[in-house]
Amino acid sequence: MRAIRIDHHGGPEVLRTVDVPTPTAGPGQLTVEVSHVGLNHLDLWVRRGVPGHRFPLPLIPGSDIVGHCVELDQQVAIQPGFGCMECEACLSGRHALCRHYIIRGERGDGGMTELVIVPRGHILPLPPDMDPAQAAGLPLALLTAWHMVHTRAAVGPGDRVLVQAGASGTGAYAIQIATLMGARVLATASTAAKRQSCVDLGADRAVPYDQAVDAVKSWTGKRGVDVVVDHVGPATWRASMAALRWGGTYVSCGATTGPKVELDLRALFFKQISILGSTMGGMAELIEAWRAVLDGHIRPVVDRVLPMSRLAEAHALLESRQITGKVVLAQDLDT
Ligand SMILES: [Zn+2]
């Protein structure tokens, strides 16, 4: 079968289509004919490489996999990450804390291929009326946002939440989850179209990045927000800190503009700020978030669907930050 494989790190040109052996399902495993794969910011890191981090190359990328399960004769999405199921973290249901946690397409082969084999417990059935391309825009970003907003920051009724980069995949789900939990959201985004998309998803208002602090002041009566949801990093760090109320919570699941920020410890302890890290989430959280999608509380945010053979172009698009929500790749490697 055909697959897109990364043999060494670099630009979009390292995404090469190659022939790989066709796998077969063993006991307790299922065969999924891949129809769509969602692209995440993680795919850019895997392709470029990260200083001090080793990816298991060669690697087939693609974390968000949707397709037809042969054995069940049903459309399914596949859980994007999984733990060892043996350690203390896994046994207590906190899979994302597992030291052997594997994200498909990051620490193990992903879905940019024709066929994948997965354990029976790793699938989420799609309802018949769900568009598989839309579904492929969900799992990783949805789970990340759910863990960050609901589990870690415990956003609740009446909370005021600032979502930085509200038009990104994670940002778009964070807006919807915070709204679902009864909170009100102010989002930031770079263009008028992106800001409109944030409002369409439930944000009270959306402003350019450089207006975040002033907007929060007028929106909260100078109090500041209860929670800041941020995965931008250094470019938004100062504004995020300034936007927090005393006793507020900052939660991060990424650092798209770089890994280091400067923390003023006086602000941390005087204002009694909580700074939380968040990565992926457990299976129970994904099931809970998935139910919110099925109930119509959260909708997929897919910007466009491209053929899988044009993955390099999709990477370039995501890097150019011209995307609102997610890019999904549709199967065409088999043609
Ligand atoms: Zn484990």
Short mmCIF file of N, CA and C in Angstrom, two decimals, residues 227-324:
data_model
loop_
_atom_site.label_atom_id
_atom_site.label_comp_id
_atom_site.label_asym_id
_atom_site.label_seq_id
_atom_site.Cartn_x
_atom_site.Cartn_y
_atom_site.Cartn_z
N VAL A 227 -9.87 32.90 33.51
CA VAL A 227 -9.01 31.90 32.87
C VAL A 227 -8.50 32.45 31.53
N VAL A 228 -7.21 32.22 31.26
CA VAL A 228 -6.66 32.46 29.92
C VAL A 228 -6.27 31.11 29.32
N VAL A 229 -6.77 30.84 28.13
CA VAL A 229 -6.42 29.63 27.38
C VAL A 229 -5.47 30.05 26.27
N ASP A 230 -4.26 29.50 26.28
CA ASP A 230 -3.23 30.02 25.38
C ASP A 230 -2.33 28.89 24.88
N HIS A 231 -2.10 28.83 23.59
CA HIS A 231 -1.09 27.90 23.08
C HIS A 231 -0.15 28.61 22.13
N VAL A 232 -0.15 29.95 22.18
CA VAL A 232 0.69 30.74 21.28
C VAL A 232 2.09 30.88 21.87
N GLY A 233 2.18 31.16 23.18
CA GLY A 233 3.47 31.24 23.84
C GLY A 233 3.99 32.66 23.94
N PRO A 234 5.30 32.88 23.65
CA PRO A 234 5.94 34.18 23.87
C PRO A 234 5.18 35.36 23.26
N ALA A 235 4.59 35.21 22.10
CA ALA A 235 3.94 36.35 21.42
C ALA A 235 2.72 36.86 22.18
N THR A 236 2.09 36.01 22.99
CA THR A 236 0.88 36.43 23.71
C THR A 236 1.06 36.42 25.23
N TRP A 237 2.20 35.95 25.72
CA TRP A 237 2.42 35.72 27.14
C TRP A 237 2.15 36.94 28.01
N ARG A 238 2.75 38.10 27.63
CA ARG A 238 2.60 39.30 28.46
C ARG A 238 1.14 39.72 28.54
N ALA A 239 0.47 39.72 27.40
CA ALA A 239 -0.95 40.11 27.37
C ALA A 239 -1.79 39.13 28.18
N SER A 240 -1.47 37.84 28.08
CA SER A 240 -2.23 36.83 28.82
C SER A 240 -2.09 37.05 30.32
N MET A 241 -0.86 37.34 30.78
CA MET A 241 -0.64 37.58 32.21
C MET A 241 -1.37 38.85 32.66
N ALA A 242 -1.30 39.89 31.83
CA ALA A 242 -1.93 41.17 32.18
C ALA A 242 -3.46 41.06 32.19
N ALA A 243 -3.99 40.12 31.42
CA ALA A 243 -5.45 40.00 31.31
C ALA A 243 -6.08 39.24 32.47
N LEU A 244 -5.24 38.50 33.23
CA LEU A 244 -5.77 37.66 34.31
C LEU A 244 -6.22 38.48 35.51
N ARG A 245 -7.32 38.06 36.11
CA ARG A 245 -7.72 38.66 37.38
C ARG A 245 -6.82 38.14 38.49
N TRP A 246 -6.88 38.75 39.67
CA TRP A 246 -6.18 38.23 40.83
C TRP A 246 -6.77 36.85 41.14
N GLY A 247 -5.90 35.85 41.30
CA GLY A 247 -6.38 34.49 41.57
C GLY A 247 -6.79 33.74 40.30
N GLY A 248 -6.48 34.31 39.15
CA GLY A 248 -6.87 33.69 37.89
C GLY A 248 -5.96 32.54 37.47
N THR A 249 -6.36 31.85 36.43
CA THR A 249 -5.66 30.66 35.96
C THR A 249 -5.23 30.80 34.51
N TYR A 250 -3.96 30.53 34.25
CA TYR A 250 -3.44 30.50 32.89
C TYR A 250 -3.19 29.04 32.53
N VAL A 251 -3.72 28.60 31.39
CA VAL A 251 -3.49 27.21 30.99
C VAL A 251 -2.95 27.18 29.57
N SER A 252 -1.91 26.37 29.38
CA SER A 252 -1.23 26.30 28.07
C SER A 252 -1.13 24.86 27.59
N CYS A 253 -1.34 24.66 26.30
CA CYS A 253 -1.15 23.33 25.72
C CYS A 253 -0.19 23.39 24.55
N GLY A 254 0.54 24.50 24.41
CA GLY A 254 1.46 24.57 23.27
C GLY A 254 2.24 25.87 23.28
N ALA A 255 3.14 25.99 22.32
CA ALA A 255 4.02 27.15 22.24
C ALA A 255 4.39 27.38 20.78
N THR A 256 3.42 27.81 20.00
CA THR A 256 3.65 27.90 18.56
C THR A 256 4.64 28.99 18.18
N THR A 257 4.85 30.00 19.07
CA THR A 257 5.80 31.06 18.72
C THR A 257 7.14 30.93 19.46
N GLY A 258 7.37 29.80 20.13
CA GLY A 258 8.66 29.58 20.80
C GLY A 258 8.48 29.02 22.18
N PRO A 259 9.55 28.43 22.74
CA PRO A 259 9.41 27.68 24.00
C PRO A 259 9.62 28.49 25.28
N LYS A 260 10.20 29.71 25.21
CA LYS A 260 10.59 30.39 26.45
C LYS A 260 9.83 31.69 26.67
N VAL A 261 9.43 31.92 27.94
CA VAL A 261 8.81 33.20 28.31
C VAL A 261 9.47 33.69 29.60
N GLU A 262 9.28 34.98 29.89
CA GLU A 262 9.82 35.53 31.12
C GLU A 262 8.69 35.68 32.13
N LEU A 263 8.88 35.08 33.29
CA LEU A 263 7.84 35.13 34.31
C LEU A 263 8.26 36.06 35.44
N ASP A 264 7.45 37.07 35.72
CA ASP A 264 7.67 37.96 36.85
C ASP A 264 7.07 37.29 38.09
N LEU A 265 7.94 36.77 38.95
CA LEU A 265 7.45 36.02 40.11
C LEU A 265 6.58 36.87 41.03
N ARG A 266 6.85 38.22 41.03
CA ARG A 266 6.04 39.09 41.89
C ARG A 266 4.58 39.06 41.45
N ALA A 267 4.39 39.07 40.13
CA ALA A 267 3.02 39.00 39.61
C ALA A 267 2.39 37.66 39.97
N LEU A 268 3.20 36.60 39.89
CA LEU A 268 2.71 35.26 40.19
C LEU A 268 2.18 35.17 41.61
N PHE A 269 3.01 35.63 42.59
CA PHE A 269 2.54 35.42 43.97
C PHE A 269 1.62 36.53 44.48
N PHE A 270 1.88 37.78 44.07
CA PHE A 270 0.98 38.85 44.50
C PHE A 270 -0.44 38.61 43.99
N LYS A 271 -0.51 38.33 42.69
CA LYS A 271 -1.84 38.14 42.09
C LYS A 271 -2.37 36.71 42.32
N GLN A 272 -1.55 35.85 42.93
CA GLN A 272 -1.94 34.46 43.22
C GLN A 272 -2.47 33.75 41.99
N ILE A 273 -1.63 33.80 40.95
CA ILE A 273 -2.00 33.21 39.67
C ILE A 273 -1.63 31.72 39.65
N SER A 274 -2.47 30.93 39.03
CA SER A 274 -2.14 29.51 38.79
C SER A 274 -1.74 29.35 37.33
N ILE A 275 -0.60 28.69 37.11
CA ILE A 275 -0.15 28.42 35.74
C ILE A 275 -0.19 26.92 35.52
N LEU A 276 -1.00 26.49 34.57
CA LEU A 276 -1.22 25.05 34.36
C LEU A 276 -0.74 24.62 32.98
N GLY A 277 -0.13 23.44 32.93
CA GLY A 277 0.22 22.83 31.66
C GLY A 277 -0.83 21.78 31.32
N SER A 278 -0.99 21.51 30.02
CA SER A 278 -2.00 20.55 29.60
C SER A 278 -1.57 19.89 28.30
N THR A 279 -1.70 18.57 28.23
CA THR A 279 -1.39 17.85 27.01
C THR A 279 -2.40 16.73 26.80
N MET A 280 -2.95 16.66 25.60
CA MET A 280 -3.88 15.58 25.24
C MET A 280 -4.91 15.36 26.34
N GLY A 281 -5.28 14.11 26.62
CA GLY A 281 -6.28 13.81 27.64
C GLY A 281 -6.56 12.33 27.64
N GLY A 282 -7.46 11.87 28.50
CA GLY A 282 -7.75 10.44 28.61
C GLY A 282 -8.91 10.02 27.72
N MET A 283 -9.10 8.70 27.61
CA MET A 283 -10.16 8.17 26.75
C MET A 283 -11.54 8.61 27.25
N ALA A 284 -11.72 8.64 28.59
CA ALA A 284 -13.02 9.04 29.14
C ALA A 284 -13.36 10.47 28.72
N GLU A 285 -12.33 11.33 28.70
CA GLU A 285 -12.57 12.72 28.30
C GLU A 285 -12.94 12.82 26.83
N LEU A 286 -12.28 12.01 26.01
CA LEU A 286 -12.59 12.03 24.58
C LEU A 286 -14.03 11.56 24.34
N ILE A 287 -14.43 10.54 25.08
CA ILE A 287 -15.81 10.03 24.94
C ILE A 287 -16.81 11.11 25.36
N GLU A 288 -16.50 11.80 26.46
CA GLU A 288 -17.37 12.87 26.96
C GLU A 288 -17.47 14.01 25.93
N ALA A 289 -16.31 14.40 25.41
CA ALA A 289 -16.28 15.49 24.42
C ALA A 289 -16.99 15.07 23.14
N TRP A 290 -16.80 13.80 22.75
CA TRP A 290 -17.43 13.26 21.54
C TRP A 290 -18.96 13.31 21.68
N ARG A 291 -19.44 13.01 22.90
CA ARG A 291 -20.89 13.06 23.15
C ARG A 291 -21.41 14.49 22.97
N ALA A 292 -20.61 15.46 23.40
CA ALA A 292 -21.02 16.87 23.23
C ALA A 292 -21.13 17.23 21.74
N VAL A 293 -20.28 16.59 20.92
CA VAL A 293 -20.36 16.80 19.47
C VAL A 293 -21.64 16.17 18.94
N LEU A 294 -21.89 14.92 19.33
CA LEU A 294 -23.07 14.20 18.85
C LEU A 294 -24.36 14.91 19.27
N ASP A 295 -24.33 15.54 20.46
CA ASP A 295 -25.51 16.26 20.94
C ASP A 295 -25.65 17.64 20.30
N GLY A 296 -24.70 18.01 19.47
CA GLY A 296 -24.80 19.27 18.75
C GLY A 296 -24.27 20.48 19.51
N HIS A 297 -23.60 20.26 20.65
CA HIS A 297 -23.06 21.38 21.43
C HIS A 297 -21.72 21.87 20.87
N ILE A 298 -21.01 20.99 20.20
CA ILE A 298 -19.71 21.36 19.63
C ILE A 298 -19.73 20.95 18.17
N ARG A 299 -19.37 21.89 17.29
CA ARG A 299 -19.34 21.50 15.89
C ARG A 299 -17.90 21.52 15.35
N PRO A 300 -17.62 20.60 14.42
CA PRO A 300 -16.29 20.56 13.84
C PRO A 300 -16.00 21.86 13.09
N VAL A 301 -14.73 22.25 13.06
CA VAL A 301 -14.35 23.49 12.39
C VAL A 301 -13.32 23.17 11.30
N VAL A 302 -13.81 22.73 10.16
CA VAL A 302 -12.91 22.36 9.06
C VAL A 302 -12.87 23.49 8.04
N ASP A 303 -11.69 24.03 7.82
CA ASP A 303 -11.50 25.13 6.87
C ASP A 303 -11.59 24.64 5.44
N ARG A 304 -10.86 23.55 5.16
CA ARG A 304 -10.88 22.99 3.80
C ARG A 304 -10.39 21.55 3.78
N VAL A 305 -10.77 20.85 2.72
CA VAL A 305 -10.37 19.46 2.53
C VAL A 305 -9.51 19.39 1.27
N LEU A 306 -8.31 18.84 1.40
CA LEU A 306 -7.39 18.68 0.26
C LEU A 306 -7.10 17.20 0.05
N PRO A 307 -6.73 16.80 -1.19
CA PRO A 307 -6.32 15.41 -1.39
C PRO A 307 -5.05 15.11 -0.58
N MET A 308 -4.95 13.88 -0.06
CA MET A 308 -3.81 13.51 0.78
C MET A 308 -2.48 13.65 0.03
N SER A 309 -2.50 13.45 -1.28
CA SER A 309 -1.27 13.58 -2.07
C SER A 309 -0.74 15.02 -2.06
N ARG A 310 -1.59 15.97 -1.63
CA ARG A 310 -1.15 17.37 -1.55
C ARG A 310 -0.84 17.78 -0.11
N LEU A 311 -0.36 16.82 0.69
CA LEU A 311 -0.06 17.08 2.10
C LEU A 311 0.96 18.20 2.28
N ALA A 312 1.97 18.25 1.39
CA ALA A 312 3.00 19.28 1.52
C ALA A 312 2.37 20.68 1.40
N GLU A 313 1.43 20.80 0.48
CA GLU A 313 0.72 22.07 0.29
C GLU A 313 -0.09 22.43 1.54
N ALA A 314 -0.71 21.40 2.14
CA ALA A 314 -1.50 21.61 3.36
C ALA A 314 -0.60 22.10 4.50
N HIS A 315 0.61 21.52 4.61
CA HIS A 315 1.58 21.97 5.62
C HIS A 315 1.91 23.45 5.42
N ALA A 316 2.19 23.82 4.16
CA ALA A 316 2.56 25.20 3.85
C ALA A 316 1.42 26.16 4.21
N LEU A 317 0.20 25.73 3.95
CA LEU A 317 -0.98 26.54 4.29
C LEU A 317 -1.08 26.77 5.79
N LEU A 318 -0.91 25.68 6.56
CA LEU A 318 -1.01 25.78 8.02
C LEU A 318 0.11 26.68 8.55
N GLU A 319 1.30 26.56 7.97
CA GLU A 319 2.43 27.38 8.40
C GLU A 319 2.20 28.86 8.08
N SER A 320 1.47 29.14 7.00
CA SER A 320 1.24 30.53 6.59
C SER A 320 0.16 31.20 7.44
N ARG A 321 -0.46 30.42 8.33
CA ARG A 321 -1.50 30.91 9.25
C ARG A 321 -2.69 31.50 8.50
N GLN A 322 -2.96 30.96 7.32
CA GLN A 322 -4.11 31.42 6.55
C GLN A 322 -5.35 30.58 6.84
N ILE A 323 -5.25 29.69 7.82
CA ILE A 323 -6.31 28.72 8.05
C ILE A 323 -7.18 29.14 9.23
N THR A 324 -8.49 28.98 9.09
CA THR A 324 -9.42 29.16 10.20
C THR A 324 -9.93 27.77 10.56
#
